[in-house]
PDB file of C-alpha atoms in Angstrom:
ATOM      1  CA  UNK A   1     124.063 104.494 165.380  1.00 44.00           C
ATOM      2  CA  UNK A   2     126.827 103.735 162.845  1.00 48.00           C
ATOM      3  CA  UNK A   3     129.184 102.854 165.692  1.00 51.00           C
ATOM      4  CA  UNK A   4     126.704 100.224 166.848  1.00 59.00           C
ATOM      5  CA  UNK A   5     126.409  98.846 163.320  1.00 58.00           C
ATOM      6  CA  UNK A   6     130.192  98.649 163.023  1.00 62.00           C
ATOM      7  CA  UNK A   7     130.393  96.876 166.375  1.00 59.00           C
ATOM      8  CA  UNK A   8     127.732  94.417 165.235  1.00 56.00           C
ATOM      9  CA  UNK A   9     129.631  93.741 161.986  1.00 57.00           C
ATOM     10  CA  UNK A  10     132.848  93.158 163.925  1.00 60.00           C
ATOM     11  CA  UNK A  11     131.047  90.793 166.297  1.00 54.00           C
ATOM     12  CA  UNK A  12     129.617  88.848 163.369  1.00 54.00           C
ATOM     13  CA  UNK A  13     133.064  88.605 161.752  1.00 57.00           C
ATOM     14  CA  UNK A  14     134.639  87.329 164.985  1.00 55.00           C
ATOM     15  CA  UNK A  15     131.779  84.866 165.466  1.00 57.00           C
ATOM     16  CA  UNK A  16     132.123  83.649 161.862  1.00 53.00           C
ATOM     17  CA  UNK A  17     135.886  83.250 162.217  1.00 62.00           C
ATOM     18  CA  UNK A  18     135.487  81.320 165.475  1.00 60.00           C
ATOM     19  CA  UNK A  19     132.900  79.029 163.883  1.00 60.00           C
ATOM     20  CA  UNK A  20     135.104  78.462 160.829  1.00 58.00           C
ATOM     21  CA  UNK A  21     138.111  77.578 162.987  1.00 66.00           C
ATOM     22  CA  UNK A  22     136.227  74.813 164.775  1.00 65.00           C
ATOM     23  CA  UNK A  23     133.958  73.627 161.960  1.00 68.00           C
ATOM     24  CA  UNK A  24     134.188  70.271 160.250  1.00 81.00           C
ATOM     25  CA  UNK A  25     135.012  70.257 156.523  1.00 80.00           C
ATOM     26  CA  UNK A  26     131.331  69.497 155.862  1.00 81.00           C
ATOM     27  CA  UNK A  27     130.244  72.516 157.932  1.00 84.00           C
ATOM     28  CA  UNK A  28     132.747  74.772 156.137  1.00 87.00           C
ATOM     29  CA  UNK A  29     131.211  73.860 152.767  1.00 89.00           C
ATOM     30  CA  UNK A  30     127.761  74.541 154.213  1.00 91.00           C
ATOM     31  CA  UNK A  31     128.987  77.946 155.386  1.00 90.00           C
ATOM     32  CA  UNK A  32     130.349  78.701 151.907  1.00 93.00           C
ATOM     33  CA  UNK A  33     127.031  77.728 150.332  1.00 95.00           C
ATOM     34  CA  UNK A  34     125.181  80.020 152.747  1.00 95.00           C
ATOM     35  CA  UNK A  35     127.644  82.824 152.079  1.00 95.00           C
ATOM     36  CA  UNK A  36     127.166  82.426 148.343  1.00 97.00           C
ATOM     37  CA  UNK A  37     123.401  82.508 148.697  1.00 97.00           C
ATOM     38  CA  UNK A  38     123.639  85.640 150.840  1.00 97.00           C
ATOM     39  CA  UNK A  39     125.896  87.401 148.335  1.00 97.00           C
ATOM     40  CA  UNK A  40     123.561  86.481 145.477  1.00 98.00           C
ATOM     41  CA  UNK A  41     120.516  87.754 147.374  1.00 97.00           C
ATOM     42  CA  UNK A  42     122.311  91.059 148.011  1.00 97.00           C
ATOM     43  CA  UNK A  43     123.349  91.250 144.351  1.00 98.00           C
ATOM     44  CA  UNK A  44     119.776  90.664 143.237  1.00 97.00           C
ATOM     45  CA  UNK A  45     118.548  93.388 145.594  1.00 97.00           C
ATOM     46  CA  UNK A  46     121.183  95.775 144.249  1.00 97.00           C
ATOM     47  CA  UNK A  47     120.036  95.040 140.686  1.00 97.00           C
ATOM     48  CA  UNK A  48     116.449  95.802 141.687  1.00 97.00           C
ATOM     49  CA  UNK A  49     117.568  99.107 143.274  1.00 96.00           C
ATOM     50  CA  UNK A  50     119.795  99.998 140.322  1.00 96.00           C
ATOM     51  CA  UNK A  51     122.932 100.116 142.493  1.00 97.00           C
ATOM     52  CA  UNK A  52     125.698  99.079 140.083  1.00 96.00           C
ATOM     53  CA  UNK A  53     128.581  99.329 142.566  1.00 97.00           C
ATOM     54  CA  UNK A  54     126.822  97.165 145.161  1.00 97.00           C
ATOM     55  CA  UNK A  55     125.700  94.679 142.483  1.00 97.00           C
ATOM     56  CA  UNK A  56     129.256  94.257 141.252  1.00 97.00           C
ATOM     57  CA  UNK A  57     130.617  93.848 144.784  1.00 97.00           C
ATOM     58  CA  UNK A  58     128.143  91.104 145.700  1.00 98.00           C
ATOM     59  CA  UNK A  59     128.252  89.271 142.360  1.00 98.00           C
ATOM     60  CA  UNK A  60     132.062  89.202 142.600  1.00 97.00           C
ATOM     61  CA  UNK A  61     131.821  87.821 146.130  1.00 97.00           C
ATOM     62  CA  UNK A  62     129.361  85.141 144.974  1.00 97.00           C
ATOM     63  CA  UNK A  63     131.671  84.219 142.076  1.00 97.00           C
ATOM     64  CA  UNK A  64     134.630  83.894 144.465  1.00 97.00           C
ATOM     65  CA  UNK A  65     132.599  81.621 146.725  1.00 96.00           C
ATOM     66  CA  UNK A  66     131.436  79.420 143.832  1.00 97.00           C
ATOM     67  CA  UNK A  67     135.050  79.196 142.646  1.00 96.00           C
ATOM     68  CA  UNK A  68     136.073  78.233 146.185  1.00 94.00           C
ATOM     69  CA  UNK A  69     133.460  75.494 146.198  1.00 94.00           C
ATOM     70  CA  UNK A  70     134.736  74.299 142.838  1.00 95.00           C
ATOM     71  CA  UNK A  71     138.334  74.286 144.113  1.00 93.00           C
ATOM     72  CA  UNK A  72     137.283  72.226 147.148  1.00 90.00           C
ATOM     73  CA  UNK A  73     136.064  69.293 145.031  1.00 91.00           C
ATOM     74  CA  UNK A  74     137.963  66.042 145.524  1.00 88.00           C
ATOM     75  CA  UNK A  75     137.930  64.451 142.083  1.00 89.00           C
ATOM     76  CA  UNK A  76     139.714  61.300 143.285  1.00 90.00           C
ATOM     77  CA  UNK A  77     137.084  60.448 145.896  1.00 87.00           C
ATOM     78  CA  UNK A  78     134.138  62.267 144.306  1.00 84.00           C
ATOM     79  CA  UNK A  79     134.019  60.460 140.989  1.00 88.00           C
ATOM     80  CA  UNK A  80     131.083  61.317 138.752  1.00 92.00           C
ATOM     81  CA  UNK A  81     129.404  63.508 141.376  1.00 89.00           C
ATOM     82  CA  UNK A  82     132.525  65.641 141.642  1.00 89.00           C
ATOM     83  CA  UNK A  83     132.712  65.976 137.864  1.00 93.00           C
ATOM     84  CA  UNK A  84     129.056  66.996 137.660  1.00 94.00           C
ATOM     85  CA  UNK A  85     129.495  69.582 140.425  1.00 94.00           C
ATOM     86  CA  UNK A  86     132.606  70.925 138.691  1.00 95.00           C
ATOM     87  CA  UNK A  87     130.596  71.518 135.512  1.00 96.00           C
ATOM     88  CA  UNK A  88     127.708  73.022 137.469  1.00 97.00           C
ATOM     89  CA  UNK A  89     129.983  75.395 139.402  1.00 97.00           C
ATOM     90  CA  UNK A  90     131.621  76.464 136.134  1.00 98.00           C
ATOM     91  CA  UNK A  91     128.172  77.168 134.659  1.00 98.00           C
ATOM     92  CA  UNK A  92     127.152  79.080 137.778  1.00 98.00           C
ATOM     93  CA  UNK A  93     130.290  81.239 137.565  1.00 98.00           C
ATOM     94  CA  UNK A  94     129.678  82.076 133.888  1.00 98.00           C
ATOM     95  CA  UNK A  95     126.008  82.829 134.577  1.00 98.00           C
ATOM     96  CA  UNK A  96     126.822  85.144 137.482  1.00 98.00           C
ATOM     97  CA  UNK A  97     129.394  87.036 135.414  1.00 98.00           C
ATOM     98  CA  UNK A  98     126.837  87.416 132.625  1.00 98.00           C
ATOM     99  CA  UNK A  99     124.222  88.564 135.150  1.00 97.00           C
ATOM    100  CA  UNK A 100     126.649  91.211 136.369  1.00 97.00           C
ATOM    101  CA  UNK A 101     127.477  92.394 132.867  1.00 97.00           C
ATOM    102  CA  UNK A 102     123.829  92.522 131.783  1.00 97.00           C
ATOM    103  CA  UNK A 103     122.382  93.668 135.132  1.00 97.00           C
ATOM    104  CA  UNK A 104     120.126  90.593 135.063  1.00 98.00           C
ATOM    105  CA  UNK A 105     118.410  89.627 138.321  1.00 97.00           C
ATOM    106  CA  UNK A 106     116.763  86.582 136.700  1.00 98.00           C
ATOM    107  CA  UNK A 107     120.158  85.027 136.018  1.00 98.00           C
ATOM    108  CA  UNK A 108     121.192  85.654 139.613  1.00 98.00           C
ATOM    109  CA  UNK A 109     117.968  83.962 140.721  1.00 98.00           C
ATOM    110  CA  UNK A 110     118.717  80.989 138.449  1.00 98.00           C
ATOM    111  CA  UNK A 111     122.083  80.497 140.151  1.00 98.00           C
ATOM    112  CA  UNK A 112     120.470  80.943 143.574  1.00 98.00           C
ATOM    113  CA  UNK A 113     117.991  78.177 142.714  1.00 98.00           C
ATOM    114  CA  UNK A 114     120.846  75.877 141.679  1.00 98.00           C
ATOM    115  CA  UNK A 115     122.731  76.683 144.882  1.00 97.00           C
ATOM    116  CA  UNK A 116     119.608  75.973 146.943  1.00 97.00           C
ATOM    117  CA  UNK A 117     119.388  72.520 145.317  1.00 96.00           C
ATOM    118  CA  UNK A 118     123.042  71.881 146.164  1.00 95.00           C
ATOM    119  CA  UNK A 119     122.419  73.043 149.735  1.00 95.00           C
ATOM    120  CA  UNK A 120     119.409  70.758 150.091  1.00 94.00           C
ATOM    121  CA  UNK A 121     121.497  67.760 149.068  1.00 90.00           C
ATOM    122  CA  UNK A 122     124.422  68.815 151.227  1.00 89.00           C
ATOM    123  CA  UNK A 123     122.356  69.382 154.363  1.00 88.00           C
ATOM    124  CA  UNK A 124     120.379  66.167 153.784  1.00 88.00           C
ATOM    125  CA  UNK A 125     123.499  64.035 153.649  1.00 81.00           C
ATOM    126  CA  UNK A 126     123.536  61.193 156.244  1.00 79.00           C
ATOM    127  CA  UNK A 127     125.604  61.950 159.367  1.00 78.00           C
ATOM    128  CA  UNK A 128     128.099  59.136 158.754  1.00 76.00           C
ATOM    129  CA  UNK A 129     128.842  60.537 155.302  1.00 72.00           C
ATOM    130  CA  UNK A 130     129.172  64.071 156.715  1.00 67.00           C
ATOM    131  CA  UNK A 131     131.781  62.817 159.140  1.00 70.00           C
ATOM    132  CA  UNK A 132     133.655  60.819 156.498  1.00 65.00           C
ATOM    133  CA  UNK A 133     132.997  57.492 158.203  1.00 60.00           C
ATOM    134  CA  UNK A 134     131.619  55.739 155.112  1.00 50.00           C
ATOM    135  CA  UNK A 135     134.684  56.614 153.066  1.00 49.00           C
ATOM    136  CA  UNK A 136     137.006  55.424 155.828  1.00 47.00           C
ATOM    137  CA  UNK A 137     135.130  52.120 156.194  1.00 48.00           C
ATOM    138  CA  UNK A 138     135.193  51.487 152.432  1.00 48.00           C
ATOM    139  CA  UNK A 139     138.920  52.229 152.126  1.00 46.00           C
TER     140      UNK A 139
END
């Protein structure tokens, strides 16, 4: 059975890599958001089960993803929105680290709720904006 699980994990990793290699920048951010949400959900589950090692692993992964999202911000083109997201991502990182230190599932849930709001806005973005056409036309 474990061999099948390992094969499934490898398949998922190959599939994820293939998707990432062909994805648009907008899709890559969406994938990061989903990955962050998944890591936070796993961290919250680990907190509920009392599994400290697993909690730490998944909180750290979520923090890395949030930091990656923060690093991807384009402050020149993003203006005020970019600045607001930068502050929000910084808050999310601090809150996740505190959640890890204090074994606090409610704080993880708070960050998940914030990430879900970001995802909703990101996914709801008009297609021309997703493809960068508006920015190119306004330049």
